[in-house]
Coordinates of C-alpha atoms in Angstrom, one line a residue:
Chain A
X1 CA 0.0 0.0 0.0
X2 CA 1.4 3.4 -1.0
X3 CA 0.3 7.0 -0.8
X4 CA -1.0 7.3 -4.3
X5 CA -3.2 4.2 -4.0
X6 CA -4.7 5.5 -0.8
X7 CA -5.3 8.8 -2.4
X8 CA -7.0 7.1 -5.3
X9 CA -9.2 5.2 -2.9
X10 CA -10.2 8.4 -1.2
X11 CA -11.1 10.1 -4.5
X12 CA -13.1 7.0 -5.5
X13 CA -15.3 7.0 -2.4
X14 CA -15.7 10.8 -2.0
X15 CA -18.9 11.0 -4.0
X16 CA -20.6 8.5 -1.6
X17 CA -19.4 9.8 1.8
X18 CA -19.6 13.0 3.8
X19 CA -16.4 15.0 4.4
X20 CA -17.1 15.3 8.1
X21 CA -16.3 18.4 10.0
X22 CA -13.4 18.7 12.5
X23 CA -14.6 20.4 15.7
X24 CA -12.6 21.9 18.6
X25 CA -13.5 23.0 22.1
X26 CA -11.6 25.5 24.1
X27 CA -12.8 24.0 27.3
X28 CA -11.8 20.4 26.3
X29 CA -8.4 21.8 25.2
X30 CA -8.1 23.3 28.7
X31 CA -9.0 20.0 30.4
X32 CA -6.5 18.1 28.2
X33 CA -3.8 20.8 28.3
X34 CA -3.4 20.1 24.6
X35 CA -4.9 21.1 21.3
X36 CA -7.5 18.5 20.3
X37 CA -9.1 18.2 16.9
X38 CA -12.2 16.0 16.8
X39 CA -12.9 14.3 13.4
X40 CA -16.7 13.9 13.6
X41 CA -17.5 10.6 12.0
X42 CA -20.7 10.7 14.1
X43 CA -21.9 13.0 11.4
X44 CA -20.9 10.5 8.6
X45 CA -23.7 8.9 6.6
X46 CA -25.5 6.3 8.7
X47 CA -23.7 7.8 11.7
X48 CA -20.3 6.1 11.7
X49 CA -17.0 5.8 9.8
X50 CA -17.9 2.3 8.7
X51 CA -19.7 3.8 5.7
X52 CA -16.2 4.5 4.2
X53 CA -15.0 0.9 4.3
X54 CA -18.4 -0.4 3.1
X55 CA -18.4 1.8 0.1
X56 CA -14.8 1.1 -0.8
X57 CA -15.3 -2.7 -0.5
X58 CA -18.2 -2.6 -2.9
X59 CA -16.6 -0.3 -5.4
X60 CA -13.7 -2.7 -5.6
X61 CA -15.9 -5.6 -6.7
X62 CA -16.1 -6.8 -10.3
X63 CA -19.2 -6.0 -12.2
X64 CA -20.2 -9.6 -12.0
X65 CA -19.7 -9.6 -8.2
X66 CA -21.8 -6.4 -7.9
X67 CA -24.6 -7.9 -9.9
X68 CA -24.8 -10.8 -7.4
X69 CA -24.6 -8.9 -4.2
X70 CA -22.7 -8.9 -0.8
X71 CA -23.2 -10.5 2.6
X72 CA -21.8 -9.7 6.0
X73 CA -22.5 -10.6 9.6
X74 CA -22.8 -7.8 12.0
X75 CA -25.3 -6.5 14.5
X76 CA -23.6 -3.1 14.7
X77 CA -22.7 -0.2 12.5
X78 CA -21.2 -2.3 9.7
X79 CA -24.6 -3.9 9.1
X80 CA -26.0 -0.4 8.5
X81 CA -23.0 0.7 6.6
X82 CA -22.9 -2.2 4.1
X83 CA -26.7 -1.9 3.6
X84 CA -26.5 1.8 2.8
X85 CA -23.3 1.5 0.7
X86 CA -24.9 -1.3 -1.3
X87 CA -28.2 0.6 -1.7
X88 CA -26.3 3.7 -2.9
X89 CA -24.4 1.6 -5.4
X90 CA -27.4 -0.5 -6.6
X91 CA -26.0 -3.7 -5.1
X92 CA -28.0 -6.2 -3.0
X93 CA -26.9 -6.7 0.6
X94 CA -27.6 -9.6 2.9
X95 CA -27.0 -9.0 6.6
X96 CA -26.7 -11.9 8.9
X97 CA -27.8 -10.7 12.4
X98 CA -28.5 -12.6 15.6
X99 CA -32.2 -13.2 16.3
X100 CA -31.8 -11.3 19.6
X101 CA -30.3 -8.1 18.1
X102 CA -32.2 -5.0 19.3
X103 CA -35.2 -4.2 17.1
X104 CA -33.9 -0.6 16.6
X105 CA -30.8 -2.0 14.8
X106 CA -32.8 -4.4 12.7
X107 CA -35.1 -1.5 11.7
X108 CA -32.1 0.6 10.8
X109 CA -30.7 -2.1 8.5
X110 CA -34.1 -2.5 6.8
X111 CA -34.5 1.2 6.4
X112 CA -31.2 1.3 4.5
X113 CA -32.4 -1.5 2.3
X114 CA -30.5 -4.5 3.7
X115 CA -32.0 -8.0 3.7
X116 CA -31.8 -9.4 7.2
X117 CA -31.0 -13.1 7.7
X118 CA -31.5 -14.1 11.3
X119 CA -29.4 -16.7 13.1
X120 CA -28.4 -17.7 16.6
X121 CA -26.2 -15.3 18.5
X122 CA -22.9 -17.2 18.6
X123 CA -20.0 -16.1 16.4
X124 CA -19.9 -19.7 15.0
X125 CA -23.6 -19.5 14.0
X126 CA -23.1 -16.1 12.3
X127 CA -20.1 -17.3 10.4
X128 CA -21.8 -20.5 9.3
X129 CA -24.9 -18.6 8.2
X130 CA -22.9 -16.0 6.2
X131 CA -21.0 -18.8 4.5
X132 CA -24.2 -20.5 3.6
X133 CA -25.7 -17.4 2.1
X134 CA -22.4 -16.7 0.3
X135 CA -22.5 -20.2 -1.3
X136 CA -26.2 -20.4 -2.0
X137 CA -26.6 -16.9 -3.6
X138 CA -23.1 -16.6 -5.0
X139 CA -22.6 -13.3 -3.2
X140 CA -19.3 -11.8 -1.9
X141 CA -18.5 -11.8 1.8
X142 CA -17.4 -8.5 3.2
X143 CA -15.8 -8.6 6.6
X144 CA -16.6 -5.7 8.9
X145 CA -13.0 -5.0 9.8
X146 CA -10.6 -7.7 8.5
X147 CA -10.4 -7.0 4.7
X148 CA -8.0 -4.8 2.9
X149 CA -10.5 -2.6 1.1
X150 CA -12.5 -2.1 4.3
X151 CA -9.3 -1.1 6.1
X152 CA -8.2 1.3 3.3
X153 CA -11.7 2.9 3.3
X154 CA -11.6 3.4 7.1
X155 CA -8.3 5.1 6.7
X156 CA -9.8 7.9 4.7
X157 CA -11.1 9.6 7.8
X158 CA -7.6 10.2 9.0
X159 CA -6.5 11.3 5.5
X160 CA -9.1 14.1 5.7
X161 CA -8.1 15.0 9.2
X162 CA -4.4 15.2 8.2
X163 CA -5.4 17.3 5.1
X164 CA -7.1 19.7 7.4
X165 CA -4.4 19.7 10.1
X166 CA -1.2 18.4 8.7
X167 CA 0.9 19.0 11.8
X168 CA -0.9 16.6 14.1
X169 CA 1.5 14.8 16.4
X170 CA -0.9 12.1 17.5
X171 CA -4.1 10.5 16.3
X172 CA -6.2 8.6 18.8
X173 CA -8.8 6.0 17.6
X174 CA -10.8 3.3 19.4
X175 CA -9.9 -0.3 18.6
X176 CA -12.4 -3.1 18.3
X177 CA -12.0 -5.3 15.2
X178 CA -9.0 -3.3 14.1
X179 CA -10.1 -1.9 10.8
X180 CA -10.2 1.8 11.8
X181 CA -6.9 1.5 13.7
X182 CA -5.1 -0.2 10.9
X183 CA -6.5 2.2 8.3
X184 CA -5.6 5.2 10.4
X185 CA -2.0 3.9 10.8
X186 CA -1.7 3.6 7.0
X187 CA -3.0 7.1 6.5
X188 CA -0.7 8.5 9.2
X189 CA 2.3 6.7 7.7
X190 CA 1.7 8.1 4.2
X191 CA 0.0 11.5 4.9
X192 CA 1.8 12.9 7.9
X193 CA 5.2 13.9 9.1
X194 CA 5.7 11.3 11.7
X195 CA 2.2 11.5 13.4
X196 CA 1.9 8.6 15.9
X197 CA -1.3 6.6 16.2
X198 CA -2.5 5.6 19.7
X199 CA -5.6 3.4 20.3
X200 CA -8.0 3.4 23.2
X201 CA -9.6 0.1 24.3
X202 CA -12.0 -0.8 27.0
X203 CA -10.2 -2.7 29.7
X204 CA -13.1 -5.2 29.8
X205 CA -12.4 -6.3 26.3
X206 CA -8.6 -5.7 26.1
X207 CA -7.9 -8.3 23.4
X208 CA -5.9 -5.9 21.2
X209 CA -3.7 -4.8 24.2
X210 CA -3.0 -8.4 25.0
X211 CA -2.4 -9.3 21.4
X212 CA 0.4 -6.7 21.2
X213 CA 2.1 -8.3 24.2
X214 CA 1.7 -11.9 23.1
X215 CA 2.3 -11.2 19.4
X216 CA -0.8 -13.3 18.5
X217 CA -4.4 -12.4 18.0
X218 CA -6.0 -12.8 21.4
X219 CA -9.7 -13.0 22.1
X220 CA -12.1 -11.8 24.8
X221 CA -13.7 -14.1 27.3
X222 CA -16.3 -11.5 28.2
X223 CA -18.0 -8.6 26.4
X224 CA -19.0 -6.6 29.4
X225 CA -18.5 -3.0 28.1
X226 CA -20.7 -0.1 27.3
X227 CA -18.6 0.3 24.1
X228 CA -20.6 -2.2 22.1
X229 CA -18.7 -1.6 18.9
X230 CA -15.4 -2.7 20.4
X231 CA -16.1 -6.2 21.6
X232 CA -14.6 -8.0 18.6
X233 CA -11.0 -9.1 18.2
X234 CA -8.4 -8.3 15.6
X235 CA -7.9 -10.2 12.4
X236 CA -5.0 -11.5 10.3
X237 CA -5.2 -8.6 7.8
X238 CA -5.1 -5.7 10.2
X239 CA -3.1 -7.2 13.1
X240 CA 0.3 -7.1 11.2
X241 CA -0.2 -3.4 10.5
X242 CA -1.2 -2.7 14.1
X243 CA 1.6 -4.8 15.6
X244 CA 4.2 -3.1 13.6
X245 CA 3.1 0.6 13.8
X246 CA 0.8 1.4 16.6
X247 CA 2.4 3.6 19.2
X248 CA 0.5 2.1 22.1
X249 CA -2.9 0.8 23.2
X250 CA -4.3 2.5 26.3
X251 CA -6.9 0.6 28.3
X252 CA -9.7 2.6 29.8
X253 CA -12.2 1.7 32.5
X254 CA -16.0 1.8 32.0
X255 CA -16.3 4.9 34.2
X256 CA -13.7 6.7 32.1
X257 CA -15.6 5.9 29.0
X258 CA -18.9 7.3 30.5
X259 CA -17.0 10.4 31.8
X260 CA -15.4 11.0 28.4
X261 CA -18.7 10.6 26.6
X262 CA -20.5 13.0 29.0
X263 CA -17.8 15.6 28.5
X264 CA -18.2 15.4 24.8
X265 CA -22.0 15.5 24.9
X266 CA -22.1 18.4 27.5
X267 CA -19.3 20.5 26.2
X268 CA -19.4 20.0 22.5
X269 CA -23.2 19.5 22.2
X270 CA -22.7 16.5 19.9
X271 CA -23.8 12.9 20.3
X272 CA -21.1 10.3 20.1
X273 CA -21.5 6.6 21.0
X274 CA -19.6 5.0 23.8
X275 CA -17.1 3.4 21.4
X276 CA -16.2 6.8 20.1
X277 CA -15.7 8.2 23.6
X278 CA -13.1 5.5 24.2
X279 CA -10.6 7.3 22.1
X280 CA -11.1 10.5 24.0
X281 CA -11.0 8.6 27.3
X282 CA -7.6 7.4 26.2
X283 CA -6.5 11.0 25.6
X284 CA -7.6 12.0 29.1
X285 CA -5.7 9.1 30.6
X286 CA -2.5 9.9 28.6
X287 CA -2.7 13.6 29.5
X288 CA 0.6 14.1 31.1
X289 CA 2.5 12.5 28.2
X290 CA 0.8 14.6 25.4
X291 CA 0.8 18.0 27.1
X292 CA 0.7 20.9 24.7
X293 CA 0.7 18.5 21.7
X294 CA -1.6 18.7 18.7
X295 CA -3.9 15.7 18.8
X296 CA -6.5 14.3 16.4
X297 CA -9.3 12.1 17.8
X298 CA -11.5 10.1 15.5
X299 CA -15.0 10.2 16.9
X300 CA -16.0 7.0 15.3
X301 CA -19.8 7.2 15.5
X302 CA -22.9 8.5 17.0
X303 CA -25.5 5.7 17.0
X304 CA -26.9 5.6 20.4
X305 CA -30.3 4.0 21.4
X306 CA -31.8 7.0 23.1
X307 CA -34.8 4.9 24.3
X308 CA -32.3 3.7 27.0
X309 CA -32.2 7.3 28.2
X310 CA -35.0 9.0 30.0
X311 CA -36.8 10.2 26.9
X312 CA -39.7 7.8 27.0
Chain B
X1 CA -34.4 50.2 13.6
X2 CA -33.0 50.0 10.0
X3 CA -30.9 47.6 8.1
X4 CA -27.6 49.4 8.4
X5 CA -27.9 49.7 12.2
X6 CA -28.6 46.0 12.5
X7 CA -25.6 45.4 10.3
X8 CA -23.4 47.6 12.5
X9 CA -24.6 45.7 15.6
X10 CA -23.7 42.4 14.0
X11 CA -20.2 43.7 13.1
X12 CA -19.8 45.0 16.6
X13 CA -20.5 41.7 18.3
X14 CA -18.8 39.4 15.8
X15 CA -15.4 39.3 17.6
X16 CA -17.1 38.0 20.7
X17 CA -19.5 35.3 19.3
X18 CA -19.2 32.2 17.2
X19 CA -20.6 32.3 13.7
X20 CA -22.5 29.0 14.2
X21 CA -22.8 26.4 11.5
X22 CA -26.0 25.7 9.6
X23 CA -26.7 22.0 9.4
X24 CA -29.1 20.0 7.2
X25 CA -30.3 16.4 7.3
X26 CA -31.7 14.5 4.3
X27 CA -33.8 12.3 6.6
X28 CA -35.3 15.3 8.4
X29 CA -36.0 16.9 5.1
X30 CA -37.8 13.8 4.0
X31 CA -39.9 13.7 7.2
X32 CA -40.8 17.4 6.9
X33 CA -41.2 17.2 3.1
X34 CA -39.4 20.5 3.0
X35 CA -35.8 21.8 3.0
X36 CA -34.9 22.6 6.5
X37 CA -31.8 24.6 7.5
X38 CA -30.9 24.4 11.2
X39 CA -29.0 27.4 12.7
X40 CA -27.0 25.7 15.4
X41 CA -27.0 28.2 18.3
X42 CA -26.4 25.2 20.6
X43 CA -22.8 25.5 19.4
X44 CA -22.8 29.2 20.4
X45 CA -20.5 30.3 23.2
X46 CA -22.0 29.2 26.6
X47 CA -24.3 27.0 24.5
X48 CA -27.1 29.4 23.5
X49 CA -28.0 32.4 21.3
X50 CA -28.3 34.5 24.5
X51 CA -24.6 35.3 24.3
X52 CA -25.4 37.6 21.3
X53 CA -27.8 39.8 23.2
X54 CA -25.7 39.8 26.3
X55 CA -22.6 41.0 24.4
X56 CA -24.5 43.6 22.5
X57 CA -26.2 45.0 25.6
X58 CA -22.8 45.5 27.4
X59 CA -21.1 46.9 24.3
X60 CA -23.7 49.6 24.2
X61 CA -23.1 50.8 27.7
X62 CA -21.1 54.0 28.4
X63 CA -17.6 53.6 29.7
X64 CA -18.8 54.8 33.1
X65 CA -21.6 52.2 33.1
X66 CA -19.1 49.5 32.1
X67 CA -16.8 50.4 35.0
X68 CA -19.6 49.9 37.5
X69 CA -21.0 46.6 36.1
X70 CA -24.3 45.0 35.2
X71 CA -27.0 43.0 37.0
X72 CA -29.8 40.7 35.7
X73 CA -32.2 38.2 37.2
X74 CA -32.2 34.8 35.5
X75 CA -31.8 31.2 36.4
X76 CA -31.4 30.1 32.8
X77 CA -29.2 30.7 29.8
X78 CA -29.1 34.5 30.2
X79 CA -27.5 34.2 33.6
X80 CA -24.6 32.4 31.9
X81 CA -24.7 34.6 28.8
X82 CA -24.4 37.9 30.8
X83 CA -21.7 36.4 33.0
X84 CA -19.6 35.3 30.0
X85 CA -20.2 38.5 28.0
X86 CA -19.3 40.6 31.0
X87 CA -16.1 38.6 31.7
X88 CA -15.1 38.8 28.0
X89 CA -15.5 42.6 28.1
X90 CA -13.9 43.1 31.5
X91 CA -17.2 44.1 33.2
X92 CA -18.5 42.9 36.5
X93 CA -21.8 40.9 36.4
X94 CA -24.2 40.4 39.3
X95 CA -26.7 37.6 38.7
X96 CA -29.8 37.4 40.9
X97 CA -30.8 33.7 41.1
X98 CA -33.4 31.9 43.2
X99 CA -31.9 30.0 46.1
X100 CA -33.5 26.8 44.8
X101 CA -31.9 27.1 41.3
X102 CA -30.1 23.8 40.3
X103 CA -26.5 23.7 41.5
X104 CA -25.4 22.9 37.9
X105 CA -26.7 26.3 36.8
X106 CA -25.1 28.2 39.7
X107 CA -21.8 26.4 39.0
X108 CA -22.0 27.5 35.3
X109 CA -22.6 31.1 36.2
X110 CA -19.6 31.0 38.7
X111 CA -17.4 29.3 36.1
X112 CA -18.1 32.2 33.7
X113 CA -17.2 34.7 36.4
X114 CA -20.7 36.0 37.4
X115 CA -21.3 37.0 41.1
X116 CA -24.4 35.2 42.3
X117 CA -26.9 37.0 44.6
X118 CA -29.4 34.5 45.9
X119 CA -33.1 35.4 46.6
X120 CA -36.5 33.7 47.0
X121 CA -37.9 32.1 43.9
X122 CA -40.9 34.4 43.2
X123 CA -40.6 36.9 40.2
X124 CA -41.3 39.7 42.7
X125 CA -38.4 38.7 44.9
X126 CA -36.0 38.5 41.9
X127 CA -37.1 41.9 40.6
X128 CA -36.8 43.5 44.1
X129 CA -33.3 42.0 44.6
X130 CA -32.1 43.1 41.2
X131 CA -33.4 46.6 41.8
X132 CA -31.7 46.7 45.2
X133 CA -28.3 45.6 43.7
X134 CA -28.8 48.1 40.9
X135 CA -29.3 51.0 43.4
X136 CA -26.7 49.9 45.9
X137 CA -23.9 49.2 43.5
X138 CA -24.9 51.7 40.8
X139 CA -24.8 49.0 38.2
X140 CA -27.0 48.8 35.0
X141 CA -29.9 46.3 34.8
X142 CA -30.0 44.2 31.7
X143 CA -33.2 42.4 31.1
X144 CA -32.9 38.9 29.5
X145 CA -35.4 39.5 26.7
X146 CA -37.2 42.9 27.0
X147 CA -34.5 45.4 26.2
X148 CA -33.7 46.9 22.7
X149 CA -30.0 46.0 22.5
X150 CA -30.7 42.5 23.8
X151 CA -33.4 42.0 21.1
X152 CA -31.1 43.4 18.4
X153 CA -28.3 41.1 19.5
X154 CA -30.5 38.0 19.4
X155 CA -31.6 39.0 15.8
X156 CA -28.0 38.5 14.5
X157 CA -28.5 34.7 14.5
X158 CA -31.2 35.1 11.8
X159 CA -29.0 37.7 10.0
X160 CA -26.3 35.0 9.6
X161 CA -28.8 32.4 8.6
X162 CA -30.2 34.7 5.9
X163 CA -26.6 35.6 4.7
X164 CA -26.0 31.9 4.2
X165 CA -29.5 31.1 2.7
X166 CA -31.0 34.3 1.4
X167 CA -34.0 32.6 -0.1
X168 CA -35.6 31.1 3.0
X169 CA -39.3 31.4 3.0
X170 CA -39.9 30.8 6.7
X171 CA -37.8 31.1 9.8
X172 CA -39.1 29.2 12.9
X173 CA -38.0 30.2 16.4
X174 CA -39.2 29.3 19.9
X175 CA -40.9 32.0 21.9
X176 CA -40.4 32.5 25.6
X177 CA -39.6 36.1 26.8
X178 CA -39.8 37.2 23.2
X179 CA -36.3 38.5 22.6
X180 CA -35.2 36.0 20.0
X181 CA -38.6 36.1 18.2
X182 CA -38.6 39.9 18.0
X183 CA -34.9 40.0 17.0
X184 CA -35.5 37.4 14.3
X185 CA -38.5 39.4 13.0
X186 CA -36.3 42.5 12.6
X187 CA -33.6 40.5 10.8
X188 CA -36.2 38.9 8.5
X189 CA -37.8 42.3 7.7
X190 CA -34.5 43.8 6.8
X191 CA -32.3 41.0 5.4
X192 CA -34.7 38.8 3.4
X193 CA -37.1 39.0 0.6
X194 CA -40.4 38.5 2.5
X195 CA -39.3 35.6 4.7
X196 CA -42.0 35.0 7.3
X197 CA -41.3 34.3 10.9
X198 CA -43.3 31.7 12.8
X199 CA -42.9 30.9 16.5
X200 CA -43.3 27.6 18.4
X201 CA -44.6 27.8 21.9
X202 CA -45.3 25.0 24.5
X203 CA -49.1 24.7 24.9
X204 CA -48.5 24.5 28.7
X205 CA -47.2 28.1 28.7
X206 CA -49.0 29.7 25.8
X207 CA -48.9 33.2 27.0
X208 CA -47.6 34.6 23.7
X209 CA -50.3 32.8 21.7
X210 CA -52.9 34.3 24.0
X211 CA -51.3 37.7 23.9
X212 CA -51.7 37.8 20.1
X213 CA -55.4 37.1 20.5
X214 CA -56.1 39.5 23.3
X215 CA -53.7 42.3 22.1
X216 CA -52.2 42.5 25.6
X217 CA -49.3 40.9 27.3
X218 CA -50.7 37.8 28.9
X219 CA -49.0 35.7 31.6
X220 CA -48.9 32.0 32.5
X221 CA -50.7 30.5 35.4
X222 CA -48.5 27.4 35.4
X223 CA -45.0 26.6 34.2
X224 CA -45.4 22.9 33.6
X225 CA -43.3 22.4 30.5
X226 CA -40.0 20.6 29.8
X227 CA -39.0 23.6 27.8
X228 CA -37.7 25.5 30.8
X229 CA -36.4 28.5 28.8
X230 CA -39.9 29.4 27.5
X231 CA -41.8 29.8 30.8
X232 CA -41.6 33.6 30.9
X233 CA -43.9 36.1 29.2
X234 CA -43.4 38.8 26.6
X235 CA -42.5 42.4 27.4
X236 CA -43.4 45.9 26.3
X237 CA -40.3 46.3 24.1
X238 CA -40.7 43.0 22.1
X239 CA -44.5 42.5 22.1
X240 CA -45.2 45.4 19.7
X241 CA -42.7 43.9 17.2
X242 CA -44.2 40.5 17.6
X243 CA -47.8 41.6 17.4
X244 CA -47.3 43.5 14.2
X245 CA -45.1 41.1 12.3
X246 CA -45.2 37.5 13.5
X247 CA -46.9 35.2 10.9
X248 CA -48.3 32.9 13.6
X249 CA -47.6 31.2 16.9
X250 CA -48.0 27.4 16.8
X251 CA -48.6 25.7 20.1
X252 CA -47.1 22.3 20.7
X253 CA -47.7 19.6 23.2
X254 CA -45.1 18.2 25.6
X255 CA -45.0 14.9 23.7
X256 CA -44.3 16.8 20.4
X257 CA -41.4 18.6 22.0
X258 CA -39.8 15.4 23.3
X259 CA -40.4 13.7 19.9
X260 CA -38.8 16.7 18.0
X261 CA -35.9 16.7 20.4
X262 CA -35.3 13.0 20.0
X263 CA -35.4 13.3 16.2
X264 CA -32.7 16.0 16.3
X265 CA -30.5 14.1 18.7
X266 CA -30.9 10.8 16.9
X267 CA -30.7 11.9 13.3
X268 CA -28.5 15.0 13.5
X269 CA -26.3 13.7 16.3
X270 CA -26.4 17.1 18.1
X271 CA -27.6 18.0 21.5
X272 CA -30.3 20.6 21.7
X273 CA -32.3 21.7 24.7
X274 CA -36.1 21.2 24.9
X275 CA -36.7 24.9 24.3
X276 CA -34.8 24.6 21.0
X277 CA -36.8 21.5 19.9
X278 CA -40.0 23.6 20.3
X279 CA -39.2 25.4 17.0
X280 CA -38.8 22.1 15.2
X281 CA -41.9 20.6 16.8
X282 CA -43.8 23.6 15.3
X283 CA -42.3 22.8 11.9
X284 CA -43.5 19.2 12.2
X285 CA -47.0 20.4 13.2
X286 CA -47.2 22.9 10.4
X287 CA -46.0 20.3 7.8
X288 CA -48.8 20.4 5.3
X289 CA -48.7 24.2 5.0
X290 CA -45.0 24.5 4.4
X291 CA -44.5 21.6 2.0
X292 CA -41.5 21.9 -0.3
X293 CA -40.6 25.3 1.2
X294 CA -37.2 26.4 2.3
X295 CA -37.3 26.8 6.1
X296 CA -34.8 28.1 8.7
X297 CA -35.0 26.8 12.2
X298 CA -33.1 28.5 15.0
X299 CA -31.9 25.8 17.4
X300 CA -31.7 28.2 20.3
X301 CA -29.5 26.3 22.7
X302 CA -28.0 23.0 23.9
X303 CA -27.7 23.3 27.6
X304 CA -29.2 20.1 29.0
X305 CA -28.5 18.7 32.4
X306 CA -27.3 15.2 31.5
X307 CA -27.4 14.0 35.0
X308 CA -31.1 13.8 34.6
X309 CA -30.4 11.2 31.9
X310 CA -29.1 7.6 32.6
X311 CA -25.4 8.6 32.7
X312 CA -24.9 8.4 36.4

């Protein structure tokens, strides 16, 4: 992967994504004792950066593949992203989701035109069902985070951020499946002057942190975090990039995630999901080491189920 | 009041306020069957349009008045606005607040440098206390909504909105004390080509609606609305402007306010306070009459006490 290829990918997907704004807050700068630039992927189409990778994956299919369609398994943002990307590009999308996925997520996928295939909630059941659909319908499987064109697409958020602020010294992202983190690393390597990439990860699902130590892809025994987008583990396409280049992975407690999210909601008046707040929680935890630096933070998404709040 | 004076006022306050962004949402356009342009005063300094009027009121004082300071009575956004405006302009601000005002609001006023004077919660007690401070300290009283320079300042949000989108056919604002509505009317009269101004008002505190019918300033018997910024009544400076020029006042139910607020939070990923959602609730209620029109909505503020949500 080189700079001009990444640039071409960015140009290719531009017509189908928003160039999201970068926001700053004097008050949050004061709290961090640094200059923080928030890349607002919560304002991205369907509410998360995943639209970028979904679009890029589909654009890189052959015409024959496009005519048959795509399939993924996800109950989160990638389900919506692939549905909307496919609809935008006139491709059929099958989304394998666990039967017990929240109705609000099923509704969102349907609204974006995805065809839902329900299965049991185990990872095994999802993979089996996706493989069955793939075989039966001749469609192409698109992995939510562990596929080159998905990774490259996710990296375009950081490309834009670095175009706007070329002298950033650090970019913070959350890490779940590893697509955003690996893509951001590629972007920083090719579009910055030595900008380092740091990831935030919930301590409750610290598989990526442990993977860096062991050198192998570790998994999580539990999934007990409010950051529901970060429960998955890394994959063989993104782990090598992360292992080689990530500056560090900072683990954050659940209370830190909630505190970071509340700060962003209250002070910036924007809605970010818990997974997005993990990156900012890591900034707050790393405070002393990044004092007075210029820092980018990828606010990865803004899809929160408000019916869990006191709106009802 | 003429166009060039309003323009001068806008230029005067520009260095001390944010030019807030105008956001749009395809999905909300689809729901409204119209093109809606949201002027995001929730991103204004201290989180609400009131900063505009506060700054303008202080800038129009004499040097002697400035040296002595200002006083207001408010437990809402104007308390914070006058505190921050005064601090920005090196003027002392005394804020008369009821003893039982939420601690979070008192803290915000203190953080912006305002000196809090506590009193009983009745309107009478607040007015008496403010008058006492005014006399004792020789400071100037600034009313939150019923004072010419406050009204003119509030109108600058609509001036900016019309500079960005000069062909708006309607602008919707919430109405409480009447400062924003009257200022918006002045801006529309001078900076648009016949743009009409419509106000949304909670049915629970429909004093402005009743004032239009009776021709006199009516008051509210109760204050039972989630839109806590809109409980006050109109004043003798803004009512004549409103009476003569407002297109109509649309009353909305509490459920409509919550529904409108939830739509904005979920779909636009921004935080607006209930009072701001009242203007959009009015758009939704007026839907059939404004089909396919270009509509501005002033999202008046974003100060919500999140500890009332399920964050704790």
